[in-house]
């Protein structure tokens, strides 16, 4: 499409303007507070270009002009055909909205300072020429199997960030929690084998891996220095069986470096089929995926763990059949099944092949007005540990029949959620803190039926707002 050359400033666009293709060659283009719709290509090839309003582009965007980072302005790519962002200089915007079912191809960097909204279509950033760069305090919303980045995403700044990456077919996130990030952390997901290597004991954990997932990995590459933790998500996609154990605590964060597969930690939350694993603090980066250690390598073999109400308190009990260099147990409590705090410590037998019984009493249980979750951290003498599954216990008054049925539930099935008291609001959340949209209908007995159509396998949390406060119920989808 032939471009319209603008040689004078477009100032004070209080309403909207439409251009059938637009170039800034040699002139000045300024969008001030209004709307500029480019029904074709936008070429920033010279002069100056600034956007303090709302810019919509339906064609390709070429930027060959150096720009300053944007504190204002929004860019919406809303073409009907595949759109490409290219050029020799990165494009800066405060807000970015992807709304093109045909998709967007990045052959140049685009940096977003405020928020990325994935409304429709996927982003292809596989060419090594361009990436989606997310600013220090910026966020990404709207991710799904059809709305994510197939390619490179760079996040600046520290803190926790869930990378919106996948392979164009499935959204396969990885979370990175950084305390140091000097120049940005680049991440890309691959549905492939990261490569064979030797299982060694030189990782953050001294327990060597016995297997790793050879069907997917995430390539994490800092553009400077970086320190922090990696949280690997595993689910029903590209997830072959890598262990014969029925204990999910054998799962670890596997890290390939220097021809060796290292165990970077095995803080596990989830089941054998879905969940996530958190590493220890690391500062060396390269491919990561899900790994597994031998069950014999765990500090203890736990055969039971449960909690029950006794005289207004919670009695937490567990049994082991094997302990090797075990130090102690830490009893942890949570009100949302995600964030746990230590409430007590019990010494371990240390080395034993006999049945050992343990217990701990939580005397603050009776003061709770919502479901309480408990889990056990088994700690070895060298500091390595494993986590039990979480068990739930409901205080008196939360409701005798409160809970979710069936649980575990199958994908695309319908579950019934009851609270024992009237429910004002109910929502479903995944273990990364993202709300999952579901269809709900109320029943005459006060319970709520929830349709799980479109909900992937994994562990979730129902949040119920009732007259007695917020009640949480854990749900496992198989």
Tab-separated table of C-alpha atoms in Angstrom:
chain	number	residue	atom	x	y	z
A	1	UNK	CA	0.000	0.000	0.000
A	2	UNK	CA	1.351	3.444	-0.876
A	3	UNK	CA	2.289	5.392	2.221
A	4	UNK	CA	1.144	8.934	3.008
A	5	UNK	CA	4.142	11.101	3.872
A	6	UNK	CA	3.563	13.483	6.758
A	7	UNK	CA	5.913	16.485	6.776
A	8	UNK	CA	4.202	18.535	9.455
A	9	UNK	CA	3.294	17.782	13.035
A	10	UNK	CA	-0.056	16.065	13.613
A	11	UNK	CA	-0.772	17.926	16.828
A	12	UNK	CA	-3.732	17.990	19.197
A	13	UNK	CA	-5.644	15.010	17.859
A	14	UNK	CA	-8.499	15.303	20.288
A	15	UNK	CA	-10.695	12.872	18.392
A	16	UNK	CA	-9.477	10.353	15.836
A	17	UNK	CA	-7.631	10.311	12.555
A	18	UNK	CA	-7.284	7.632	9.903
A	19	UNK	CA	-4.365	7.135	7.527
A	20	UNK	CA	-4.151	4.618	4.692
A	21	UNK	CA	-0.546	3.803	5.528
A	22	UNK	CA	1.794	6.227	7.247
A	23	UNK	CA	5.497	7.160	7.083
A	24	UNK	CA	7.496	9.595	9.193
A	25	UNK	CA	10.251	9.915	6.574
A	26	UNK	CA	11.994	13.223	7.247
A	27	UNK	CA	9.092	14.741	9.178
A	28	UNK	CA	7.429	14.699	12.571
A	29	UNK	CA	4.510	12.505	13.585
A	30	UNK	CA	2.954	13.127	16.979
A	31	UNK	CA	-0.177	11.564	18.447
A	32	UNK	CA	-1.435	13.716	21.325
A	33	UNK	CA	-4.121	12.144	23.453
A	34	UNK	CA	-6.375	11.032	20.609
A	35	UNK	CA	-6.693	8.020	18.327
A	36	UNK	CA	-4.694	7.400	15.182
A	37	UNK	CA	-5.744	4.459	13.042
A	38	UNK	CA	-3.271	3.335	10.399
A	39	UNK	CA	-5.148	1.159	7.891
A	40	UNK	CA	-1.988	-0.263	6.413
A	41	UNK	CA	1.741	-0.103	7.143
A	42	UNK	CA	3.412	2.257	9.601
A	43	UNK	CA	6.998	3.160	8.676
A	44	UNK	CA	9.098	5.139	11.136
A	45	UNK	CA	12.065	5.798	8.863
A	46	UNK	CA	13.275	9.283	9.756
A	47	UNK	CA	12.384	12.536	11.426
A	48	UNK	CA	10.705	11.863	14.768
A	49	UNK	CA	7.761	9.806	15.950
A	50	UNK	CA	6.014	9.975	19.330
A	51	UNK	CA	2.755	8.472	20.565
A	52	UNK	CA	1.010	9.897	23.615
A	53	UNK	CA	-2.401	8.613	22.552
A	54	UNK	CA	-3.873	5.424	21.132
A	55	UNK	CA	-2.295	4.061	17.970
A	56	UNK	CA	-3.945	1.256	15.963
A	57	UNK	CA	-1.991	-0.416	13.134
A	58	UNK	CA	-3.528	-3.018	10.825
A	59	UNK	CA	-0.445	-3.569	8.631
A	60	UNK	CA	3.263	-4.033	9.221
A	61	UNK	CA	5.263	-1.771	11.521
A	62	UNK	CA	8.827	-0.807	10.526
A	63	UNK	CA	10.926	1.242	12.944
A	64	UNK	CA	14.317	2.529	11.788
A	65	UNK	CA	14.310	5.564	14.074
A	66	UNK	CA	15.840	5.665	17.567
A	67	UNK	CA	13.092	6.145	20.178
A	68	UNK	CA	13.046	6.955	23.885
A	69	UNK	CA	11.311	4.632	26.318
A	70	UNK	CA	7.617	5.418	26.509
A	71	UNK	CA	5.781	6.426	29.693
A	72	UNK	CA	2.540	7.064	27.796
A	73	UNK	CA	0.762	5.814	24.721
A	74	UNK	CA	-0.737	2.534	23.587
A	75	UNK	CA	-0.186	0.429	20.468
A	76	UNK	CA	-2.783	-2.034	19.181
A	77	UNK	CA	-1.882	-4.446	16.385
A	78	UNK	CA	-5.273	-5.444	15.005
A	79	UNK	CA	-4.799	-6.529	11.402
A	80	UNK	CA	-6.782	-9.251	9.635
A	81	UNK	CA	-3.652	-10.809	8.106
A	82	UNK	CA	-0.267	-11.708	9.589
A	83	UNK	CA	1.546	-8.586	10.816
A	84	UNK	CA	5.302	-8.115	11.106
A	85	UNK	CA	7.226	-5.726	13.332
A	86	UNK	CA	10.686	-5.093	11.874
A	87	UNK	CA	13.356	-2.409	11.497
A	88	UNK	CA	16.770	-1.507	12.828
A	89	UNK	CA	15.676	0.163	16.087
A	90	UNK	CA	13.545	-1.233	18.943
A	91	UNK	CA	10.010	0.114	19.223
A	92	UNK	CA	8.886	1.480	22.617
A	93	UNK	CA	5.353	1.717	23.942
A	94	UNK	CA	3.699	2.010	27.332
A	95	UNK	CA	0.813	-0.356	26.524
A	96	UNK	CA	0.676	-3.108	23.899
A	97	UNK	CA	-2.475	-4.911	22.776
A	98	UNK	CA	-2.206	-7.931	20.450
A	99	UNK	CA	-5.567	-8.401	18.706
A	100	UNK	CA	-4.910	-10.341	15.504
A	101	UNK	CA	-6.052	-13.947	15.126
A	102	UNK	CA	-3.628	-14.372	12.201
A	103	UNK	CA	-0.720	-13.621	14.530
A	104	UNK	CA	2.184	-11.204	14.965
A	105	UNK	CA	5.794	-11.813	13.875
A	106	UNK	CA	8.577	-10.002	15.737
A	107	UNK	CA	11.668	-9.393	13.633
A	108	UNK	CA	12.631	-6.502	15.905
A	109	UNK	CA	12.442	-5.869	19.651
A	110	UNK	CA	9.369	-4.195	21.071
A	111	UNK	CA	9.668	-3.011	24.663
A	112	UNK	CA	6.594	-2.469	26.807
A	113	UNK	CA	6.818	-0.333	29.919
A	114	UNK	CA	3.331	-0.858	31.352
A	115	UNK	CA	1.178	-3.793	30.254
A	116	UNK	CA	0.965	-6.363	27.468
A	117	UNK	CA	-2.573	-7.539	26.719
A	118	UNK	CA	-2.914	-10.693	24.624
A	119	UNK	CA	-6.458	-10.304	23.360
A	120	UNK	CA	-6.362	-12.444	20.228
A	121	UNK	CA	-3.707	-14.430	18.407
A	122	UNK	CA	-0.167	-15.582	19.152
A	123	UNK	CA	3.194	-13.814	18.875
A	124	UNK	CA	5.991	-15.429	16.854
A	125	UNK	CA	9.427	-14.341	18.123
A	126	UNK	CA	11.462	-17.314	16.920
A	127	UNK	CA	13.746	-15.577	14.425
A	128	UNK	CA	16.440	-14.522	16.958
A	129	UNK	CA	16.026	-11.000	15.512
A	130	UNK	CA	13.283	-9.774	17.793
A	131	UNK	CA	11.799	-10.370	21.230
A	132	UNK	CA	8.986	-9.137	23.437
A	133	UNK	CA	10.796	-7.079	26.086
A	134	UNK	CA	8.825	-6.498	29.298
A	135	UNK	CA	9.855	-3.570	31.473
A	136	UNK	CA	10.809	-3.642	35.168
A	137	UNK	CA	7.282	-3.096	36.480
A	138	UNK	CA	5.308	-4.213	33.415
A	139	UNK	CA	2.856	-7.131	33.348
A	140	UNK	CA	1.351	-9.539	30.827
A	141	UNK	CA	-2.342	-10.502	30.850
A	142	UNK	CA	-4.629	-12.638	28.711
A	143	UNK	CA	-2.313	-15.636	28.193
A	144	UNK	CA	-3.750	-18.965	27.003
A	145	UNK	CA	-3.005	-21.818	24.618
A	146	UNK	CA	-3.999	-19.569	21.707
A	147	UNK	CA	-2.532	-16.346	23.134
A	148	UNK	CA	1.141	-16.558	24.123
A	149	UNK	CA	4.648	-15.972	22.755
A	150	UNK	CA	6.260	-18.680	20.654
A	151	UNK	CA	9.816	-17.431	20.912
A	152	UNK	CA	11.820	-15.051	23.060
A	153	UNK	CA	10.522	-12.986	25.982
A	154	UNK	CA	12.915	-10.740	27.909
A	155	UNK	CA	11.993	-9.474	31.383
A	156	UNK	CA	13.832	-6.598	33.002
A	157	UNK	CA	13.984	-6.003	36.732
A	158	UNK	CA	13.785	-8.254	39.778
A	159	UNK	CA	10.955	-10.082	41.518
A	160	UNK	CA	8.718	-12.908	40.326
A	161	UNK	CA	7.607	-13.107	36.695
A	162	UNK	CA	5.641	-15.774	34.830
A	163	UNK	CA	6.963	-15.934	31.269
A	164	UNK	CA	4.055	-16.118	28.737
A	165	UNK	CA	5.819	-18.647	26.498
A	166	UNK	CA	4.841	-21.777	24.574
A	167	UNK	CA	5.320	-23.477	21.230
A	168	UNK	CA	2.393	-21.966	19.324
A	169	UNK	CA	0.197	-24.934	20.271
A	170	UNK	CA	0.266	-24.879	24.083
A	171	UNK	CA	1.001	-22.215	26.658
A	172	UNK	CA	3.865	-23.623	28.773
A	173	UNK	CA	4.905	-21.014	31.350
A	174	UNK	CA	7.976	-20.944	33.539
A	175	UNK	CA	8.395	-18.642	36.529
A	176	UNK	CA	11.635	-16.918	37.482
A	177	UNK	CA	12.115	-15.153	40.842
A	178	UNK	CA	15.168	-12.893	40.649
A	179	UNK	CA	17.012	-10.846	43.242
A	180	UNK	CA	19.582	-9.695	40.664
A	181	UNK	CA	18.901	-9.021	36.987
A	182	UNK	CA	21.363	-6.517	35.573
A	183	UNK	CA	20.281	-6.445	31.912
A	184	UNK	CA	17.217	-8.658	31.445
A	185	UNK	CA	16.486	-12.389	31.485
A	186	UNK	CA	15.643	-13.950	28.094
A	187	UNK	CA	13.441	-17.067	28.040
A	188	UNK	CA	12.208	-19.334	25.248
A	189	UNK	CA	10.273	-22.616	25.409
A	190	UNK	CA	11.209	-25.593	23.217
A	191	UNK	CA	9.121	-28.741	22.716
A	192	UNK	CA	12.297	-30.782	22.233
A	193	UNK	CA	15.162	-32.576	23.985
A	194	UNK	CA	17.688	-30.197	25.549
A	195	UNK	CA	20.401	-32.841	25.092
A	196	UNK	CA	21.925	-35.755	26.949
A	197	UNK	CA	24.430	-35.346	29.762
A	198	UNK	CA	25.939	-36.923	32.844
A	199	UNK	CA	23.953	-36.891	36.087
A	200	UNK	CA	26.230	-35.286	38.681
A	201	UNK	CA	26.027	-34.134	42.322
A	202	UNK	CA	27.325	-30.604	41.768
A	203	UNK	CA	23.992	-28.773	41.626
A	204	UNK	CA	22.199	-26.918	44.427
A	205	UNK	CA	21.163	-30.358	45.716
A	206	UNK	CA	23.768	-33.066	46.303
A	207	UNK	CA	21.290	-35.763	45.225
A	208	UNK	CA	22.028	-36.735	41.623
A	209	UNK	CA	19.214	-36.967	39.092
A	210	UNK	CA	18.265	-40.291	37.552
A	211	UNK	CA	16.136	-38.905	34.692
A	212	UNK	CA	14.989	-35.729	32.946
A	213	UNK	CA	12.147	-34.777	30.594
A	214	UNK	CA	13.495	-35.150	27.042
A	215	UNK	CA	10.413	-33.690	25.354
A	216	UNK	CA	10.505	-30.062	26.543
A	217	UNK	CA	12.792	-27.472	28.071
A	218	UNK	CA	13.127	-23.752	28.699
A	219	UNK	CA	16.239	-21.861	27.652
A	220	UNK	CA	17.034	-19.173	30.243
A	221	UNK	CA	19.783	-16.744	29.226
A	222	UNK	CA	20.512	-13.541	31.173
A	223	UNK	CA	21.787	-10.602	29.117
A	224	UNK	CA	23.996	-9.670	32.057
A	225	UNK	CA	24.172	-11.159	35.555
A	226	UNK	CA	21.215	-12.766	37.310
A	227	UNK	CA	20.529	-14.562	40.602
A	228	UNK	CA	17.345	-16.212	41.769
A	229	UNK	CA	15.052	-19.235	41.611
A	230	UNK	CA	13.437	-21.147	38.737
A	231	UNK	CA	9.936	-22.631	39.036
A	232	UNK	CA	9.326	-25.360	36.439
A	233	UNK	CA	5.709	-26.192	35.598
A	234	UNK	CA	4.741	-29.705	34.502
A	235	UNK	CA	1.366	-30.847	33.163
A	236	UNK	CA	-0.184	-33.174	30.572
A	237	UNK	CA	1.770	-31.743	27.615
A	238	UNK	CA	5.180	-33.076	26.529
A	239	UNK	CA	5.465	-34.841	29.868
A	240	UNK	CA	6.654	-38.463	29.487
A	241	UNK	CA	6.892	-40.714	32.518
A	242	UNK	CA	10.383	-40.146	33.937
A	243	UNK	CA	9.971	-42.019	37.225
A	244	UNK	CA	8.355	-45.213	38.523
A	245	UNK	CA	7.946	-43.656	41.965
A	246	UNK	CA	4.495	-42.725	43.223
A	247	UNK	CA	5.996	-39.932	45.336
A	248	UNK	CA	5.972	-36.552	43.533
A	249	UNK	CA	8.755	-35.366	45.840
A	250	UNK	CA	11.244	-37.118	43.537
A	251	UNK	CA	10.654	-34.363	40.972
A	252	UNK	CA	13.434	-31.787	40.723
A	253	UNK	CA	14.528	-28.804	38.673
A	254	UNK	CA	16.941	-30.267	36.107
A	255	UNK	CA	19.641	-27.960	34.710
A	256	UNK	CA	21.925	-28.796	31.788
A	257	UNK	CA	25.311	-27.089	31.917
A	258	UNK	CA	28.789	-28.111	30.728
A	259	UNK	CA	27.504	-31.463	29.511
A	260	UNK	CA	26.094	-32.318	32.957
A	261	UNK	CA	22.535	-32.526	34.238
A	262	UNK	CA	22.373	-30.964	37.713
A	263	UNK	CA	19.702	-31.181	40.401
A	264	UNK	CA	18.949	-27.563	41.375
A	265	UNK	CA	16.347	-28.432	44.024
A	266	UNK	CA	13.132	-30.371	44.547
A	267	UNK	CA	10.601	-28.188	46.362
A	268	UNK	CA	7.490	-29.810	44.841
A	269	UNK	CA	3.864	-28.654	44.871
A	270	UNK	CA	1.437	-30.895	42.986
A	271	UNK	CA	0.745	-34.474	41.982
A	272	UNK	CA	2.511	-36.996	39.772
A	273	UNK	CA	0.740	-35.560	36.719
A	274	UNK	CA	0.659	-31.806	37.306
A	275	UNK	CA	2.297	-29.208	39.498
A	276	UNK	CA	5.467	-27.164	39.759
A	277	UNK	CA	8.953	-27.517	41.229
A	278	UNK	CA	10.996	-24.664	42.725
A	279	UNK	CA	14.787	-24.601	42.618
A	280	UNK	CA	17.202	-23.314	45.206
A	281	UNK	CA	18.904	-19.942	44.564
A	282	UNK	CA	21.174	-20.199	41.512
A	283	UNK	CA	23.268	-17.832	39.393
A	284	UNK	CA	24.235	-20.143	36.506
A	285	UNK	CA	21.817	-20.340	33.594
A	286	UNK	CA	21.115	-22.508	30.538
A	287	UNK	CA	18.411	-25.109	29.677
A	288	UNK	CA	16.006	-26.204	32.444
A	289	UNK	CA	13.335	-28.892	32.550
A	290	UNK	CA	11.685	-31.373	34.924
A	291	UNK	CA	13.969	-34.003	36.445
A	292	UNK	CA	13.623	-36.851	38.927
A	293	UNK	CA	15.827	-38.337	41.642
A	294	UNK	CA	15.721	-41.917	42.983
A	295	UNK	CA	13.168	-42.302	45.765
A	296	UNK	CA	15.937	-43.829	47.888
A	297	UNK	CA	17.745	-40.504	47.670
A	298	UNK	CA	15.043	-38.705	49.667
A	299	UNK	CA	15.782	-38.275	53.383
A	300	UNK	CA	12.738	-40.291	54.519
A	301	UNK	CA	10.125	-42.661	53.141
A	302	UNK	CA	6.791	-41.243	54.291
A	303	UNK	CA	3.926	-43.759	54.277
A	304	UNK	CA	1.167	-41.621	55.830
A	305	UNK	CA	0.420	-38.009	56.663
A	306	UNK	CA	-2.922	-36.686	57.921
A	307	UNK	CA	-4.581	-34.148	60.192
A	308	UNK	CA	-7.673	-34.443	62.369
A	309	UNK	CA	-9.565	-32.257	64.849
A	310	UNK	CA	-9.154	-33.269	68.503
A	311	UNK	CA	-10.768	-31.174	71.272
A	312	UNK	CA	-10.597	-27.971	69.241
A	313	UNK	CA	-6.990	-28.510	68.160
A	314	UNK	CA	-5.495	-29.997	65.000
A	315	UNK	CA	-3.527	-33.217	65.515
A	316	UNK	CA	-1.057	-33.720	62.671
A	317	UNK	CA	0.263	-37.304	62.419
A	318	UNK	CA	2.710	-39.092	60.109
A	319	UNK	CA	4.626	-42.348	59.796
A	320	UNK	CA	7.900	-43.327	58.121
A	321	UNK	CA	9.361	-46.736	57.272
A	322	UNK	CA	12.857	-45.623	56.285
A	323	UNK	CA	15.087	-42.765	57.382
A	324	UNK	CA	18.664	-42.136	56.293
A	325	UNK	CA	20.580	-39.181	57.753
A	326	UNK	CA	17.272	-37.514	58.548
A	327	UNK	CA	17.528	-34.408	60.745
A	328	UNK	CA	14.021	-33.212	61.568
A	329	UNK	CA	10.494	-32.538	60.341
A	330	UNK	CA	8.921	-29.103	59.945
A	331	UNK	CA	5.131	-28.848	60.133
A	332	UNK	CA	3.831	-26.089	57.843
A	333	UNK	CA	0.401	-24.464	57.711
A	334	UNK	CA	-1.441	-22.457	55.035
A	335	UNK	CA	-4.844	-20.826	54.576
A	336	UNK	CA	-4.752	-20.849	50.757
A	337	UNK	CA	-2.826	-24.081	49.907
A	338	UNK	CA	-0.096	-21.961	48.267
A	339	UNK	CA	1.806	-19.967	50.890
A	340	UNK	CA	2.938	-22.115	53.836
A	341	UNK	CA	4.545	-21.066	57.135
A	342	UNK	CA	6.429	-23.246	59.601
A	343	UNK	CA	4.521	-23.739	62.879
A	344	UNK	CA	6.597	-26.445	64.539
A	345	UNK	CA	9.622	-28.745	64.437
A	346	UNK	CA	9.850	-32.430	65.402
A	347	UNK	CA	13.167	-34.291	65.651
A	348	UNK	CA	13.606	-37.300	63.345
A	349	UNK	CA	14.900	-40.739	64.341
A	350	UNK	CA	17.837	-40.145	61.982
A	351	UNK	CA	18.671	-43.578	60.596
A	352	UNK	CA	15.999	-46.234	60.783
A	353	UNK	CA	14.374	-49.026	58.791
A	354	UNK	CA	11.613	-49.558	61.337
A	355	UNK	CA	8.163	-47.969	61.501
A	356	UNK	CA	8.352	-44.554	63.169
A	357	UNK	CA	5.297	-42.604	64.333
A	358	UNK	CA	5.248	-38.825	64.825
A	359	UNK	CA	2.690	-36.178	65.771
A	360	UNK	CA	2.317	-32.443	66.314
A	361	UNK	CA	-0.571	-30.447	67.813
A	362	UNK	CA	-1.631	-27.110	66.309
A	363	UNK	CA	-3.398	-25.333	69.181
A	364	UNK	CA	-4.350	-22.299	67.089
A	365	UNK	CA	-6.527	-24.382	64.770
A	366	UNK	CA	-9.760	-23.746	66.678
A	367	UNK	CA	-9.529	-19.980	66.123
A	368	UNK	CA	-9.637	-20.346	62.329
A	369	UNK	CA	-12.775	-19.561	60.310
A	370	UNK	CA	-11.702	-21.263	57.095
A	371	UNK	CA	-10.114	-24.430	55.837
A	372	UNK	CA	-6.545	-24.956	57.045
A	373	UNK	CA	-3.909	-26.831	55.026
A	374	UNK	CA	-0.953	-28.714	56.492
A	375	UNK	CA	2.135	-30.191	54.893
A	376	UNK	CA	5.370	-31.749	56.148
A	377	UNK	CA	8.928	-30.773	55.249
A	378	UNK	CA	11.368	-33.668	55.821
A	379	UNK	CA	14.874	-32.232	56.256
A	380	UNK	CA	18.124	-34.194	55.882
A	381	UNK	CA	21.330	-33.536	57.835
A	382	UNK	CA	22.877	-31.781	54.824
A	383	UNK	CA	19.886	-29.448	54.470
A	384	UNK	CA	18.181	-31.190	51.554
A	385	UNK	CA	14.463	-31.722	52.036
A	386	UNK	CA	11.278	-33.118	50.550
A	387	UNK	CA	7.681	-31.972	50.957
A	388	UNK	CA	4.604	-34.077	51.614
A	389	UNK	CA	1.283	-33.577	49.887
A	390	UNK	CA	-0.943	-31.004	51.594
A	391	UNK	CA	-3.926	-32.162	53.667
A	392	UNK	CA	-6.889	-29.989	54.607
A	393	UNK	CA	-8.877	-29.669	57.812
A	394	UNK	CA	-12.003	-27.612	58.417
A	395	UNK	CA	-12.707	-25.902	61.745
A	396	UNK	CA	-16.078	-26.268	63.426
A	397	UNK	CA	-18.621	-23.927	61.813
A	398	UNK	CA	-17.137	-23.894	58.323
A	399	UNK	CA	-19.695	-26.552	57.410
A	400	UNK	CA	-19.965	-30.293	57.911
A	401	UNK	CA	-20.417	-30.934	54.209
A	402	UNK	CA	-18.052	-28.273	52.938
A	403	UNK	CA	-15.802	-29.364	50.116
A	404	UNK	CA	-15.544	-30.231	46.441
A	405	UNK	CA	-16.954	-33.409	44.876
A	406	UNK	CA	-15.621	-35.305	43.014
A	407	UNK	CA	-12.019	-34.523	43.921
A	408	UNK	CA	-9.828	-35.365	42.030
A	409	UNK	CA	-12.001	-34.517	39.027
A	410	UNK	CA	-11.588	-35.224	35.336
A	411	UNK	CA	-11.120	-32.509	32.723
A	412	UNK	CA	-14.337	-31.171	31.165
A	413	UNK	CA	-16.398	-32.657	34.034
A	414	UNK	CA	-18.728	-30.888	36.473
A	415	UNK	CA	-17.912	-30.600	40.183
A	416	UNK	CA	-20.096	-29.511	43.086
A	417	UNK	CA	-18.691	-27.003	45.584
A	418	UNK	CA	-20.319	-26.733	49.018
A	419	UNK	CA	-19.424	-24.463	51.919
A	420	UNK	CA	-21.980	-25.209	54.638
A	421	UNK	CA	-22.800	-21.488	54.743
A	422	UNK	CA	-24.200	-19.198	52.011
A	423	UNK	CA	-21.726	-18.353	49.247
A	424	UNK	CA	-21.610	-14.782	47.925
A	425	UNK	CA	-18.865	-15.334	45.346
A	426	UNK	CA	-16.827	-18.261	44.028
A	427	UNK	CA	-13.736	-18.275	41.771
A	428	UNK	CA	-11.130	-20.785	40.587
A	429	UNK	CA	-7.377	-20.054	40.719
A	430	UNK	CA	-4.312	-22.003	39.569
A	431	UNK	CA	-1.167	-22.486	41.663
A	432	UNK	CA	0.536	-19.515	39.982
A	433	UNK	CA	-2.130	-17.140	41.277
A	434	UNK	CA	-4.050	-16.706	38.005
A	435	UNK	CA	-7.852	-16.784	37.935
A	436	UNK	CA	-9.288	-19.466	35.649
A	437	UNK	CA	-12.605	-18.630	33.910
A	438	UNK	CA	-15.322	-21.262	34.473
A	439	UNK	CA	-19.103	-21.523	34.103
A	440	UNK	CA	-21.067	-21.748	37.380
A	441	UNK	CA	-24.661	-22.452	38.374
A	442	UNK	CA	-26.266	-22.383	41.834
A	443	UNK	CA	-28.255	-25.305	43.231
A	444	UNK	CA	-31.246	-25.141	45.565
A	445	UNK	CA	-29.265	-26.501	48.532
A	446	UNK	CA	-26.815	-23.592	48.400
A	447	UNK	CA	-24.014	-25.473	46.685
A	448	UNK	CA	-22.552	-24.429	43.320
A	449	UNK	CA	-21.891	-26.568	40.252
A	450	UNK	CA	-18.782	-25.640	38.265
A	451	UNK	CA	-18.102	-26.775	34.685
A	452	UNK	CA	-14.410	-27.630	34.171
A	453	UNK	CA	-14.577	-27.530	30.383
A	454	UNK	CA	-11.292	-26.072	29.121
A	455	UNK	CA	-9.501	-26.444	32.472
A	456	UNK	CA	-6.131	-28.212	32.083
A	457	UNK	CA	-4.813	-30.940	34.382
A	458	UNK	CA	-3.264	-29.612	37.563
A	459	UNK	CA	-3.941	-28.383	41.077
A	460	UNK	CA	-6.342	-25.472	41.641
A	461	UNK	CA	-7.944	-23.528	44.463
A	462	UNK	CA	-11.606	-22.587	44.823
A	463	UNK	CA	-12.045	-19.310	46.738
A	464	UNK	CA	-15.472	-18.903	48.321
A	465	UNK	CA	-16.583	-15.630	49.891
A	466	UNK	CA	-19.119	-16.444	52.615
A	467	UNK	CA	-20.740	-14.742	55.589
A	468	UNK	CA	-17.934	-16.194	57.733
A	469	UNK	CA	-15.119	-14.954	55.523
A	470	UNK	CA	-13.120	-16.518	52.713
A	471	UNK	CA	-13.147	-20.327	52.482
A	472	UNK	CA	-10.594	-22.123	50.302
A	473	UNK	CA	-10.957	-25.589	48.777
A	474	UNK	CA	-8.225	-27.379	46.854
A	475	UNK	CA	-9.131	-29.199	43.617
A	476	UNK	CA	-7.035	-31.636	41.585
A	477	UNK	CA	-7.941	-31.988	37.887
A	478	UNK	CA	-6.693	-35.155	36.160
